[in-house]
Tab-separated table of C-alpha atoms in Angstrom:
chain	number	residue	atom	x	y	z
A	1	UNK	CA	0.089	0.086	0.178
A	2	UNK	CA	1.218	3.351	-1.237
A	3	UNK	CA	0.951	7.192	1.033
A	4	UNK	CA	-1.209	9.262	-1.549
A	5	UNK	CA	0.038	12.750	-2.121
A	6	UNK	CA	-1.256	15.286	-4.374
A	7	UNK	CA	1.199	18.150	-5.558
A	8	UNK	CA	-0.935	20.980	-6.579
A	9	UNK	CA	0.122	23.951	-8.603
A	10	UNK	CA	-0.639	27.178	-6.622
A	11	UNK	CA	0.224	30.849	-6.640
A	12	UNK	CA	2.863	31.382	-3.432
A	13	UNK	CA	2.112	34.629	-1.384
A	14	UNK	CA	4.210	35.051	0.701
A	15	UNK	CA	8.104	33.671	1.470
A	16	UNK	CA	11.237	34.276	-1.157
A	17	UNK	CA	9.142	32.332	-4.209
A	18	UNK	CA	6.242	35.106	-3.573
A	19	UNK	CA	4.129	35.485	-6.733
A	20	UNK	CA	5.620	32.663	-8.603
A	21	UNK	CA	3.744	29.297	-9.112
A	22	UNK	CA	5.283	26.113	-7.143
A	23	UNK	CA	3.736	22.606	-6.929
A	24	UNK	CA	3.062	22.054	-3.236
A	25	UNK	CA	2.999	18.654	-1.883
A	26	UNK	CA	0.490	17.626	0.670
A	27	UNK	CA	-1.387	14.213	1.793
A	28	UNK	CA	-4.155	12.796	-0.064
A	29	UNK	CA	-6.949	12.959	2.876
A	30	UNK	CA	-8.300	9.701	3.276
A	31	UNK	CA	-12.405	9.002	4.677
A	32	UNK	CA	-12.052	8.145	8.531
A	33	UNK	CA	-12.724	4.553	9.311
A	34	UNK	CA	-15.672	3.858	11.605
A	35	UNK	CA	-14.849	2.828	15.335
A	36	UNK	CA	-17.505	-0.338	14.932
A	37	UNK	CA	-15.003	-0.936	11.445
A	38	UNK	CA	-11.915	-0.830	13.351
A	39	UNK	CA	-12.886	-2.921	16.187
A	40	UNK	CA	-13.855	-5.928	13.661
A	41	UNK	CA	-10.508	-5.877	12.514
A	42	UNK	CA	-8.964	-5.351	15.598
A	43	UNK	CA	-11.554	-8.889	16.967
A	44	UNK	CA	-10.551	-10.707	13.967
A	45	UNK	CA	-6.811	-10.047	13.897
A	46	UNK	CA	-6.795	-10.691	17.639
A	47	UNK	CA	-8.699	-13.544	17.843
A	48	UNK	CA	-11.135	-12.000	20.819
A	49	UNK	CA	-14.786	-11.157	20.278
A	50	UNK	CA	-16.036	-7.812	18.856
A	51	UNK	CA	-17.992	-7.752	22.235
A	52	UNK	CA	-14.440	-8.322	24.407
A	53	UNK	CA	-12.308	-5.963	21.633
A	54	UNK	CA	-15.491	-3.435	21.992
A	55	UNK	CA	-15.012	-3.680	26.005
A	56	UNK	CA	-11.214	-3.548	25.683
A	57	UNK	CA	-11.414	-0.901	23.422
A	58	UNK	CA	-14.257	1.390	25.268
A	59	UNK	CA	-12.254	0.558	28.935
A	60	UNK	CA	-8.818	1.557	27.575
A	61	UNK	CA	-10.204	4.916	25.719
A	62	UNK	CA	-11.185	5.797	29.236
A	63	UNK	CA	-8.193	5.178	30.776
A	64	UNK	CA	-6.110	6.660	28.681
A	65	UNK	CA	-8.549	10.333	28.263
A	66	UNK	CA	-8.600	9.671	32.493
A	67	UNK	CA	-4.738	10.295	32.735
A	68	UNK	CA	-4.020	12.225	29.998
A	69	UNK	CA	-6.186	14.669	31.330
A	70	UNK	CA	-4.719	14.288	34.502
A	71	UNK	CA	-1.501	15.582	32.948
A	72	UNK	CA	0.486	12.016	32.112
A	73	UNK	CA	1.665	11.003	29.459
A	74	UNK	CA	-0.125	7.692	28.581
A	75	UNK	CA	1.872	4.977	26.712
A	76	UNK	CA	-0.633	3.723	23.521
A	77	UNK	CA	0.911	0.363	22.333
A	78	UNK	CA	2.192	-0.151	19.318
A	79	UNK	CA	2.260	3.506	18.678
A	80	UNK	CA	3.536	6.329	20.626
A	81	UNK	CA	2.481	8.410	23.715
A	82	UNK	CA	0.529	11.357	24.373
A	83	UNK	CA	-0.374	13.985	26.248
A	84	UNK	CA	-1.859	17.808	26.320
A	85	UNK	CA	-0.123	20.898	25.835
A	86	UNK	CA	-1.347	23.818	25.783
A	87	UNK	CA	-1.035	27.487	23.281
A	88	UNK	CA	-0.621	30.401	25.654
A	89	UNK	CA	0.317	34.024	25.469
A	90	UNK	CA	3.239	35.292	27.454
A	91	UNK	CA	2.995	38.025	30.082
A	92	UNK	CA	5.772	40.344	31.610
A	93	UNK	CA	4.191	40.335	35.274
A	94	UNK	CA	3.430	37.586	37.391
A	95	UNK	CA	-0.002	39.141	38.879
A	96	UNK	CA	-1.203	39.082	34.697
A	97	UNK	CA	-0.855	35.271	34.550
A	98	UNK	CA	-4.320	33.592	34.484
A	99	UNK	CA	-5.955	31.191	32.675
A	100	UNK	CA	-7.481	33.591	29.722
A	101	UNK	CA	-3.699	33.551	28.695
A	102	UNK	CA	-4.381	30.013	26.978
A	103	UNK	CA	-5.396	30.576	23.240
A	104	UNK	CA	-5.663	26.684	22.896
A	105	UNK	CA	-5.595	23.047	24.531
A	106	UNK	CA	-3.644	20.529	22.093
A	107	UNK	CA	-3.036	16.778	22.562
A	108	UNK	CA	0.355	16.184	21.404
A	109	UNK	CA	1.272	12.383	19.922
A	110	UNK	CA	5.170	11.253	19.867
A	111	UNK	CA	5.077	8.345	17.823
A	112	UNK	CA	7.321	5.402	18.468
A	113	UNK	CA	10.584	4.641	16.410
A	114	UNK	CA	9.198	1.753	14.923
A	115	UNK	CA	5.804	3.347	13.620
A	116	UNK	CA	8.129	6.366	12.334
A	117	UNK	CA	10.711	4.059	10.406
A	118	UNK	CA	7.310	1.862	9.059
A	119	UNK	CA	6.112	5.429	7.224
A	120	UNK	CA	9.699	6.597	6.300
A	121	UNK	CA	9.733	3.179	4.268
A	122	UNK	CA	6.384	3.084	2.771
A	123	UNK	CA	6.262	3.786	-1.014
A	124	UNK	CA	4.184	6.869	-1.879
A	125	UNK	CA	2.425	7.595	-4.985
A	126	UNK	CA	2.337	11.509	-5.803
A	127	UNK	CA	-0.724	13.058	-8.491
A	128	UNK	CA	0.451	16.472	-9.917
A	129	UNK	CA	-2.563	18.830	-10.657
A	130	UNK	CA	-1.864	22.535	-12.715
A	131	UNK	CA	-3.207	25.574	-11.197
A	132	UNK	CA	-6.477	24.463	-12.882
A	133	UNK	CA	-6.592	21.395	-11.162
A	134	UNK	CA	-6.433	18.858	-14.011
A	135	UNK	CA	-4.182	15.662	-13.543
A	136	UNK	CA	-0.712	16.458	-15.444
A	137	UNK	CA	1.701	13.798	-14.136
A	138	UNK	CA	1.913	10.816	-11.785
A	139	UNK	CA	4.785	9.435	-9.901
A	140	UNK	CA	5.354	6.470	-7.780
A	141	UNK	CA	8.435	6.057	-5.457
A	142	UNK	CA	9.825	2.097	-5.978
A	143	UNK	CA	12.431	2.906	-3.026
A	144	UNK	CA	13.000	2.882	0.970
A	145	UNK	CA	11.627	6.383	1.692
A	146	UNK	CA	14.990	7.467	1.741
A	147	UNK	CA	15.321	10.390	-0.078
A	148	UNK	CA	18.163	10.994	-2.869
A	149	UNK	CA	17.388	13.033	-5.390
A	150	UNK	CA	17.734	16.764	-5.379
A	151	UNK	CA	14.245	18.652	-6.525
A	152	UNK	CA	15.789	21.850	-7.349
A	153	UNK	CA	18.917	19.863	-9.696
A	154	UNK	CA	16.526	17.359	-11.349
A	155	UNK	CA	18.182	16.036	-14.788
A	156	UNK	CA	16.317	17.801	-17.501
A	157	UNK	CA	13.465	14.915	-18.752
A	158	UNK	CA	12.283	14.855	-15.457
A	159	UNK	CA	11.434	11.538	-13.382
A	160	UNK	CA	12.283	10.661	-10.008
A	161	UNK	CA	15.639	8.506	-8.443
A	162	UNK	CA	14.159	5.111	-7.482
A	163	UNK	CA	10.882	5.354	-8.600
A	164	UNK	CA	8.849	5.818	-11.786
A	165	UNK	CA	7.178	8.746	-13.556
A	166	UNK	CA	4.057	8.201	-15.113
A	167	UNK	CA	2.568	11.134	-17.666
A	168	UNK	CA	-1.153	11.105	-17.950
A	169	UNK	CA	-2.368	11.101	-21.256
A	170	UNK	CA	-4.079	14.302	-22.887
A	171	UNK	CA	-2.041	16.600	-20.507
A	172	UNK	CA	-2.838	19.316	-23.265
A	173	UNK	CA	0.419	20.999	-23.556
A	174	UNK	CA	2.887	22.384	-21.267
A	175	UNK	CA	0.755	23.289	-18.180
A	176	UNK	CA	3.157	22.885	-15.616
A	177	UNK	CA	4.625	19.464	-15.909
A	178	UNK	CA	8.136	19.635	-13.713
A	179	UNK	CA	8.917	23.094	-13.780
A	180	UNK	CA	8.572	24.513	-10.504
A	181	UNK	CA	7.639	21.981	-8.047
A	182	UNK	CA	9.768	21.183	-4.973
A	183	UNK	CA	9.006	18.872	-2.209
A	184	UNK	CA	9.093	20.728	1.265
A	185	UNK	CA	9.098	24.029	-0.060
A	186	UNK	CA	5.674	25.265	1.499
A	187	UNK	CA	6.581	28.917	1.701
């Protein structure tokens, strides 16, 4: 299974590329899996009944919620840890410190090394779109997740190191193609 990414030609409005069209990559968002589907799959993989899995799932959720809201960093087996965090305004005087300075409360997830490694070794399928939303190119990695190419100094003729490039039929001329594009420059 490959991670799906889209690279859309967009007008950059700030930073060193302001006023230029660049290909900006972002993950394709999948639909959210229903909790019932996840429980069904976990029950199947573990060999326990759906009812038992549902009870365990509910209990684990309650424990994680209770401990995280008490300020603990909670281990999520096989995934990592989660804890609460916040953003707040700073003040110069201690007498001005109050809860209204908090601008947002967040959940911070820190994945395990194994999960990070799994993500890094998952292949990637990139679909490129021009500024009108027309698909113009597809790139599929066939590597171990390491990045060896330099997008700024890509050889003429396009393509990728360690993968395949598949142009889509009837691209309508040179409507973006390989010009521009950079992986990671979201300025």
